[in-house]
Short mmCIF file of C-alpha atoms in Angstrom, two decimals:
data_model
loop_
_atom_site.label_atom_id
_atom_site.label_comp_id
_atom_site.label_asym_id
_atom_site.label_seq_id
_atom_site.Cartn_x
_atom_site.Cartn_y
_atom_site.Cartn_z
CA MET A 1 0.25 -5.64 -16.36
CA LYS A 2 1.22 -9.28 -16.98
CA LYS A 3 4.20 -8.78 -14.40
CA VAL A 4 2.14 -7.02 -12.03
CA LEU A 5 -0.68 -9.47 -11.91
CA GLY A 6 1.91 -12.52 -11.75
CA CYS A 7 3.53 -10.81 -8.70
CA ILE A 8 0.11 -10.37 -7.19
CA ARG A 9 -0.80 -13.97 -7.67
CA ARG A 10 2.45 -15.13 -6.25
CA ALA A 11 2.07 -12.94 -3.17
CA CYS A 12 -1.54 -14.36 -2.77
CA LYS A 13 -0.34 -17.78 -2.95
CA ASP A 14 2.66 -17.57 -0.79
CA PHE A 15 0.81 -15.53 2.06
CA ASP A 16 -2.85 -16.72 1.72
CA LEU A 17 -4.13 -13.20 1.07
CA ILE A 18 -7.34 -13.84 -0.44
CA GLY A 19 -9.89 -16.24 1.00
CA VAL A 20 -13.19 -17.68 -0.55
CA ASN A 21 -15.89 -15.07 -0.89
CA ASP A 22 -13.56 -12.35 0.86
CA HIS A 23 -14.99 -8.86 0.47
CA ILE A 24 -11.87 -6.65 0.17
CA ALA A 25 -11.72 -2.79 0.47
CA VAL A 26 -8.77 -1.39 -1.61
CA GLY A 27 -7.28 1.85 0.09
CA VAL A 28 -7.13 4.24 -2.84
CA SER A 29 -4.99 7.35 -1.87
CA GLY A 30 -4.83 8.39 -5.44
CA GLY A 31 -1.06 7.77 -5.68
CA LYS A 32 0.49 5.61 -8.29
CA ASP A 33 0.64 2.39 -5.98
CA SER A 34 -3.02 2.50 -4.89
CA ILE A 35 -4.57 3.31 -8.38
CA LEU A 36 -2.56 0.40 -9.80
CA LEU A 37 -3.73 -1.93 -7.21
CA LEU A 38 -7.30 -0.91 -7.73
CA TYR A 39 -7.00 -1.51 -11.49
CA ALA A 40 -4.96 -4.76 -10.80
CA MET A 41 -7.73 -6.13 -8.53
CA SER A 42 -10.39 -5.36 -11.20
CA LEU A 43 -8.44 -7.81 -13.53
CA TYR A 44 -7.30 -10.26 -11.05
CA LYS A 45 -10.78 -11.21 -9.80
CA TYR A 46 -11.54 -12.52 -13.31
CA PHE A 47 -8.72 -15.24 -13.23
CA SER A 48 -8.29 -15.79 -9.49
CA PRO A 49 -8.60 -19.35 -8.46
CA ILE A 50 -10.58 -18.08 -5.47
CA PRO A 51 -13.82 -16.17 -5.85
CA PHE A 52 -13.87 -12.68 -4.04
CA THR A 53 -15.29 -9.34 -4.40
CA PHE A 54 -13.81 -5.79 -3.81
CA CYS A 55 -14.48 -2.00 -3.69
CA GLY A 56 -12.32 1.06 -3.42
CA ILE A 57 -12.19 3.47 -0.56
CA HIS A 58 -10.83 6.89 -1.17
CA LEU A 59 -10.23 9.27 1.95
CA ASN A 60 -10.67 12.99 1.12
CA LEU A 61 -8.28 14.35 3.72
CA GLY A 62 -9.67 17.88 3.59
CA PHE A 63 -7.00 19.54 1.41
CA ASP A 64 -8.67 22.34 -0.63
CA SER A 65 -6.35 21.89 -3.60
CA VAL A 66 -7.24 18.20 -4.31
CA ASP A 67 -9.33 17.31 -7.33
CA ASN A 68 -10.37 13.70 -7.22
CA SER A 69 -12.78 13.96 -10.15
CA ALA A 70 -10.59 12.12 -12.47
CA LEU A 71 -10.35 9.22 -9.98
CA ILE A 72 -14.06 9.07 -9.62
CA GLU A 73 -14.84 9.22 -13.37
CA TYR A 74 -12.17 6.50 -13.95
CA ALA A 75 -13.82 4.32 -11.49
CA GLN A 76 -17.21 4.87 -13.05
CA GLU A 77 -15.66 3.97 -16.54
CA GLN A 78 -14.14 0.82 -15.28
CA ASN A 79 -17.35 -0.24 -13.38
CA ILE A 80 -15.40 -0.21 -10.25
CA GLU A 81 -17.48 0.47 -6.95
CA LEU A 82 -15.50 3.51 -5.33
CA HIS A 83 -16.58 5.09 -1.90
CA VAL A 84 -15.31 8.47 -1.37
CA VAL A 85 -15.08 9.43 2.51
CA LYS A 86 -14.85 13.10 3.64
CA THR A 87 -12.73 13.61 6.58
CA GLU A 88 -11.07 16.53 8.48
CA ILE A 89 -7.63 14.71 8.93
CA ALA A 90 -5.67 17.61 7.35
CA ASP A 91 -7.22 20.20 9.46
CA VAL A 92 -6.70 18.26 12.67
CA VAL A 93 -2.90 17.45 11.80
CA PHE A 94 -1.78 20.73 10.49
CA ASN A 95 -4.28 23.45 12.12
CA VAL A 96 -5.67 21.93 15.29
CA ARG A 97 -2.52 19.90 16.47
CA LYS A 98 0.06 21.66 14.26
CA GLU A 99 2.26 18.62 14.33
CA LYS A 100 5.94 19.21 13.65
CA ASN A 101 6.25 15.54 12.38
CA PRO A 102 2.83 15.06 11.05
CA CYS A 103 3.26 11.70 9.20
CA SER A 104 2.61 9.56 12.28
CA LEU A 105 -0.70 11.14 13.35
CA CYS A 106 -1.87 11.41 9.88
CA ALA A 107 -1.18 7.71 8.90
CA LYS A 108 -2.84 6.59 12.26
CA MET A 109 -5.99 8.60 11.47
CA ARG A 110 -6.14 7.46 7.81
CA ARG A 111 -5.82 3.88 9.18
CA GLY A 112 -8.57 4.40 11.42
CA ALA A 113 -10.97 6.15 8.99
CA LEU A 114 -10.18 3.52 6.31
CA ASN A 115 -10.95 0.53 8.53
CA GLU A 116 -14.00 2.04 9.95
CA ARG A 117 -15.46 2.66 6.61
CA ALA A 118 -14.50 -0.94 5.38
CA LYS A 119 -16.30 -2.40 8.44
CA GLN A 120 -19.31 -0.39 7.52
CA LEU A 121 -19.29 -1.80 3.96
CA GLY A 122 -19.17 -5.27 5.22
CA CYS A 123 -15.53 -5.87 4.34
CA ASN A 124 -13.35 -8.50 6.03
CA LYS A 125 -10.15 -7.33 4.48
CA VAL A 126 -8.37 -4.06 3.59
CA ALA A 127 -5.77 -4.20 0.73
CA LEU A 128 -2.91 -1.54 0.56
CA GLY A 129 -0.66 -0.91 -2.47
CA HIS A 130 2.74 -0.94 -0.71
CA SER A 131 5.51 -2.04 -3.05
CA MET A 132 8.71 -3.93 -2.53
CA ASP A 133 10.56 -0.62 -2.14
CA ASP A 134 8.24 0.38 0.70
CA ALA A 135 8.99 -2.85 2.56
CA LEU A 136 12.95 -2.06 2.13
CA GLU A 137 12.51 1.48 3.20
CA THR A 138 10.45 0.54 6.19
CA PHE A 139 13.03 -2.03 7.21
CA PHE A 140 15.82 0.86 7.43
CA LEU A 141 13.49 3.33 8.97
CA SER A 142 12.74 0.92 11.79
CA MET A 143 16.39 -0.09 12.30
CA PHE A 144 17.70 3.52 12.20
CA TYR A 145 15.08 5.22 14.13
CA GLU A 146 13.51 2.62 16.38
CA GLY A 147 16.31 0.21 16.86
CA ARG A 148 14.42 -2.90 15.80
CA LEU A 149 14.14 -5.18 12.80
CA TYR A 150 10.75 -4.87 11.28
CA THR A 151 9.18 -4.24 7.81
CA LEU A 152 5.71 -4.23 6.49
CA SER A 153 3.89 -7.59 6.63
CA PRO A 154 2.11 -9.17 3.55
CA ARG A 155 -0.69 -10.16 5.95
CA SER A 156 -1.71 -8.86 9.36
CA TYR A 157 -4.90 -9.48 11.57
CA LEU A 158 -6.18 -6.35 13.37
CA ASP A 159 -8.03 -7.82 16.30
CA ARG A 160 -9.41 -4.29 17.40
CA THR A 161 -11.31 -4.00 14.12
CA ASP A 162 -11.55 -7.63 12.97
CA ILE A 163 -9.98 -6.78 9.86
CA THR A 164 -7.10 -8.55 7.96
CA LEU A 165 -4.74 -6.16 6.26
CA ILE A 166 -3.10 -7.39 3.10
CA ARG A 167 -0.46 -6.03 0.75
CA PRO A 168 -0.59 -7.84 -2.53
CA MET A 169 1.94 -5.88 -4.38
CA LEU A 170 5.02 -6.26 -2.01
CA TYR A 171 6.81 -8.27 -4.73
CA ILE A 172 6.61 -5.33 -7.23
CA PRO A 173 9.37 -3.03 -7.61
CA GLU A 174 8.53 0.73 -7.47
CA LYS A 175 10.18 1.41 -10.84
CA HIS A 176 7.92 -1.20 -12.43
CA ILE A 177 4.89 0.44 -10.91
CA ILE A 178 5.83 3.74 -12.19
CA ASN A 179 6.48 2.49 -15.81
CA THR A 180 3.15 0.52 -15.82
CA VAL A 181 0.99 3.49 -14.36
CA SER A 182 2.54 5.68 -17.12
CA LYS A 183 2.02 3.10 -19.89
CA LEU A 184 -1.78 2.80 -18.79
CA ASP A 185 -2.20 6.49 -18.19
CA LEU A 186 -3.94 5.96 -14.92
CA PRO A 187 -5.26 8.95 -13.20
CA ILE A 188 -2.96 10.22 -10.46
CA ILE A 189 -3.81 12.63 -7.79
CA ASN A 190 -0.98 14.81 -6.93
CA ASN A 191 0.04 14.80 -3.16
CA PRO A 192 -0.94 18.21 -1.66
CA CYS A 193 0.62 17.52 1.77
CA PRO A 194 3.05 20.14 2.80
CA ALA A 195 5.40 17.43 4.31
CA ASN A 196 5.55 15.41 1.03
CA GLY A 197 9.18 14.92 0.11
CA ASN A 198 10.40 16.32 3.53
CA THR A 199 10.23 13.15 5.55
CA LYS A 200 12.51 10.48 7.17
CA ARG A 201 10.90 7.96 4.64
CA GLN A 202 12.17 10.37 1.76
CA ASP A 203 15.72 10.28 3.25
CA ILE A 204 15.54 6.50 3.57
CA LYS A 205 14.24 6.17 -0.12
CA GLU A 206 17.46 8.19 -1.27
CA LEU A 207 19.67 6.04 0.79
CA VAL A 208 18.17 2.74 -0.70
CA SER A 209 18.57 4.35 -4.08
CA SER A 210 22.10 5.09 -3.53
CA LEU A 211 22.86 1.54 -2.25
CA ALA A 212 21.10 -0.09 -5.28
CA LYS A 213 23.46 1.96 -7.61
CA GLN A 214 26.49 1.18 -5.45
CA PHE A 215 25.57 -2.55 -4.98
CA PRO A 216 23.62 -3.77 -8.08
CA GLY A 217 20.80 -6.30 -7.12
CA VAL A 218 20.74 -5.24 -3.44
CA LYS A 219 17.04 -5.04 -3.40
CA ASP A 220 16.48 -8.49 -4.68
CA LYS A 221 18.87 -9.78 -2.04
CA MET A 222 16.95 -7.87 0.76
CA LEU A 223 13.68 -9.22 -0.41
CA HIS A 224 15.17 -12.67 -0.45
CA ALA A 225 16.22 -12.18 3.33
CA PHE A 226 12.64 -11.25 4.11
CA GLN A 227 11.36 -14.32 2.52
CA ASN A 228 13.82 -16.49 4.46
CA THR A 229 11.39 -17.12 7.43
CA ASP A 230 13.37 -19.86 9.03
CA LYS A 231 16.45 -17.69 9.55
CA TYR A 232 15.06 -14.23 9.89
CA ASN A 233 11.35 -14.47 10.71
CA MET A 234 10.50 -11.34 8.78
CA TRP A 235 7.65 -12.73 6.49
CA ASP A 236 5.79 -15.73 7.55
CA LYS A 237 4.56 -18.07 4.64
CA ILE A 238 1.71 -20.33 4.80
#
């Protein structure tokens, strides 16, 4: 956890992610990234130089096979405020709309539900558990499928909802998240989505993994390029 918290602290400092008395909603899908962020925030608040409060928001998408009881029990044991929001997103995406490419609509609906609940709880920021690998994959997805150079931003203001979106774990490699979650035995909810593992992002993930094997250190070099705002204008530092 020392490396995880160190990376979060560096990201907060570089991108001014947390302000005095912020009330932050952590989006908790139940996957490895979000559950680690939830736990990390519960530790980070004790030594952060800036006082803040946070809570977790878990969206129940409506899949019958999902059991989130371990997540709820874990939050109670850790004395973490966790709100479970029941939605019908799965039904809309797969049964009503019958989307052939469901990820875009699902992501849009999840963002809307998460931000709406965050506002109801009086939160001014929403934190997501995207990792360094997520940022690299998004870059290739945008370039290959949209013809533009774009990646996940550490900090984005959403004017429609008056919510600031932050990503405190963008400096953390996915492999370190996997190892940390395993060592801590954090409760993971298996992804029940029928599209899981059969997406464009999965294809890009495999491509990036192949590049990393062929060109050692390529992920760190790409991260360095994102940080070079003067030349590439990808990530704006304060």
